[in-house]
């Protein structure tokens, strides 16, 4: 086994980890340890079981060496101490809610949050006796005024996965800490590479490993990561009670993709920056919602806190184009597929009706928003594809109604 050296860069440590799950056998691949039953050497070992002790193996649902290896790797990338795996990013979000909240509690959710998170909060508010309130993602230190005695959790999503506002995470976590409120971030956009949540006061980070970590558009998985042992145990207890586990085959696919994640992320980032810079100059585009560009609310916090952007950004089309015309634009793209779950090699595009997705912060734009995910195709081909679809938009615009 290669000896890991903490003086080496994260990227090097991910490729040269320290685990030794199969003594006497060495390869670069992660061994797949499949189990429901875990066999104990004697009853004393059974009676010594303590669910808090990660050095003990209890039951295949909770962990096997393969899933534990992935948990460790994900915690390291995120900059936390403990990671737990769930079978989807949404299930990780749900694990946070069930781990931390009970009826009577209040949760604050940013208006730009991943829509199924919003739906989850609304569901708990409707059927489980919580209150879920939404806040303007650009609220910053103003969040302090929204914190009530029963507020137990504040979600952050920076940038928001559709509208891309970058919150002032430090101001929000400072206000939350002053009142002992836990903060959780959905950090999927940055893959845990370009934003290190625990350096900015965040308590729990969620990653949809479905995205860049899997990289293949074929695995669903999520993770909750924290540096706080008490929070970790709360999340772990809820995970056990809810019967949450993941497939070790899926874990091995993610483990296989992690060493290339940084290189992929940087390639997505480069191509996306190139295309966004070009798109911004196009007369069809009214606003470039890429955090690295000044049009994007919170650009200053992106510059302060992030080291890169990956492949996901949005544009707002000029309001002279109808929603139907923008649908035609999206459908005219050949290399951009219509679909969710970015993070793989293939580019995607999707129009959104943002007005209908928000309740707390007014949306300043009148044109239609299209979110692009820039895959690993050649930039020139993607640009030609968008150019052709924009030309069709112009043809349609000049056709008398
Ligand atoms: C995709 C995504 C999720 C959910 O991940 P699934 O594995 O699809 O459930 C959560 N948050 C963000 C920001 C995402 O993009």
mmCIF file of C-alpha atoms and ligand atoms in Angstrom, residues 86-93 113-117 157 159-162 186-189 206-211 219-222 312 340-342 371, ligand 1:
data_model
loop_
_atom_site.group_PDB
_atom_site.id
_atom_site.type_symbol
_atom_site.label_atom_id
_atom_site.label_comp_id
_atom_site.label_asym_id
_atom_site.label_seq_id
_atom_site.Cartn_x
_atom_site.Cartn_y
_atom_site.Cartn_z
ATOM 1 C CA UNK A 86 -27.581 7.920 1.192
ATOM 2 C CA UNK A 87 -29.124 6.453 -1.971
ATOM 3 C CA UNK A 88 -29.687 9.886 -3.586
ATOM 4 C CA UNK A 89 -28.843 13.515 -2.993
ATOM 5 C CA UNK A 90 -32.465 14.113 -2.048
ATOM 6 C CA UNK A 91 -32.270 11.322 0.498
ATOM 7 C CA UNK A 92 -29.255 13.096 2.021
ATOM 8 C CA UNK A 93 -31.326 16.270 2.292
ATOM 9 C CA UNK A 113 -32.980 26.156 -3.147
ATOM 10 C CA UNK A 114 -33.074 22.931 -5.176
ATOM 11 C CA UNK A 115 -36.847 22.503 -5.742
ATOM 12 C CA UNK A 116 -37.260 19.049 -4.144
ATOM 13 C CA UNK A 117 -35.667 20.468 -0.967
ATOM 14 C CA UNK A 157 -27.413 26.809 -1.328
ATOM 15 C CA UNK A 159 -24.966 29.247 -5.691
ATOM 16 C CA UNK A 160 -28.626 28.294 -6.091
ATOM 17 C CA UNK A 161 -28.739 25.424 -8.521
ATOM 18 C CA UNK A 162 -30.986 27.189 -11.074
ATOM 19 C CA UNK A 186 -26.286 21.852 -0.473
ATOM 20 C CA UNK A 187 -22.765 22.040 -1.896
ATOM 21 C CA UNK A 188 -23.357 19.918 -4.986
ATOM 22 C CA UNK A 189 -22.562 22.729 -7.446
ATOM 23 C CA UNK A 206 -24.786 17.734 1.439
ATOM 24 C CA UNK A 207 -23.395 16.409 -1.830
ATOM 25 C CA UNK A 208 -25.447 14.780 -4.569
ATOM 26 C CA UNK A 209 -22.757 12.250 -5.517
ATOM 27 C CA UNK A 210 -25.021 11.543 -8.477
ATOM 28 C CA UNK A 211 -23.361 14.531 -10.142
ATOM 29 C CA UNK A 219 -25.368 6.326 -10.420
ATOM 30 C CA UNK A 220 -27.658 7.843 -7.809
ATOM 31 C CA UNK A 221 -26.127 8.600 -4.434
ATOM 32 C CA UNK A 222 -25.760 11.352 -1.882
ATOM 33 C CA UNK A 312 -23.397 24.610 -14.467
ATOM 34 C CA UNK A 340 -31.770 16.593 -15.219
ATOM 35 C CA UNK A 341 -28.889 15.243 -13.235
ATOM 36 C CA UNK A 342 -25.813 16.955 -14.554
ATOM 37 C CA UNK A 371 -29.865 26.498 -17.371
HETATM 38 C C1 LIG B 1 -29.211 16.655 -8.274
HETATM 39 C C2 LIG B 1 -29.234 17.504 -7.071
HETATM 40 C C3 LIG B 1 -29.716 17.019 -5.860
HETATM 41 C C4 LIG B 1 -30.328 15.665 -5.700
HETATM 42 O O1 LIG B 1 -29.574 14.602 -6.127
HETATM 43 P P1 LIG B 1 -30.298 13.227 -6.552
HETATM 44 O O2 LIG B 1 -29.219 12.241 -6.363
HETATM 45 O O3 LIG B 1 -30.750 13.412 -7.940
HETATM 46 O O4 LIG B 1 -31.427 13.033 -5.583
HETATM 47 C C5 LIG B 1 -29.687 17.863 -4.784
HETATM 48 N N1 LIG B 1 -29.209 19.098 -4.867
HETATM 49 C C6 LIG B 1 -28.732 19.602 -6.005
HETATM 50 C C7 LIG B 1 -28.218 20.995 -6.039
HETATM 51 C C8 LIG B 1 -28.725 18.820 -7.153
HETATM 52 O O5 LIG B 1 -28.279 19.328 -8.286
#
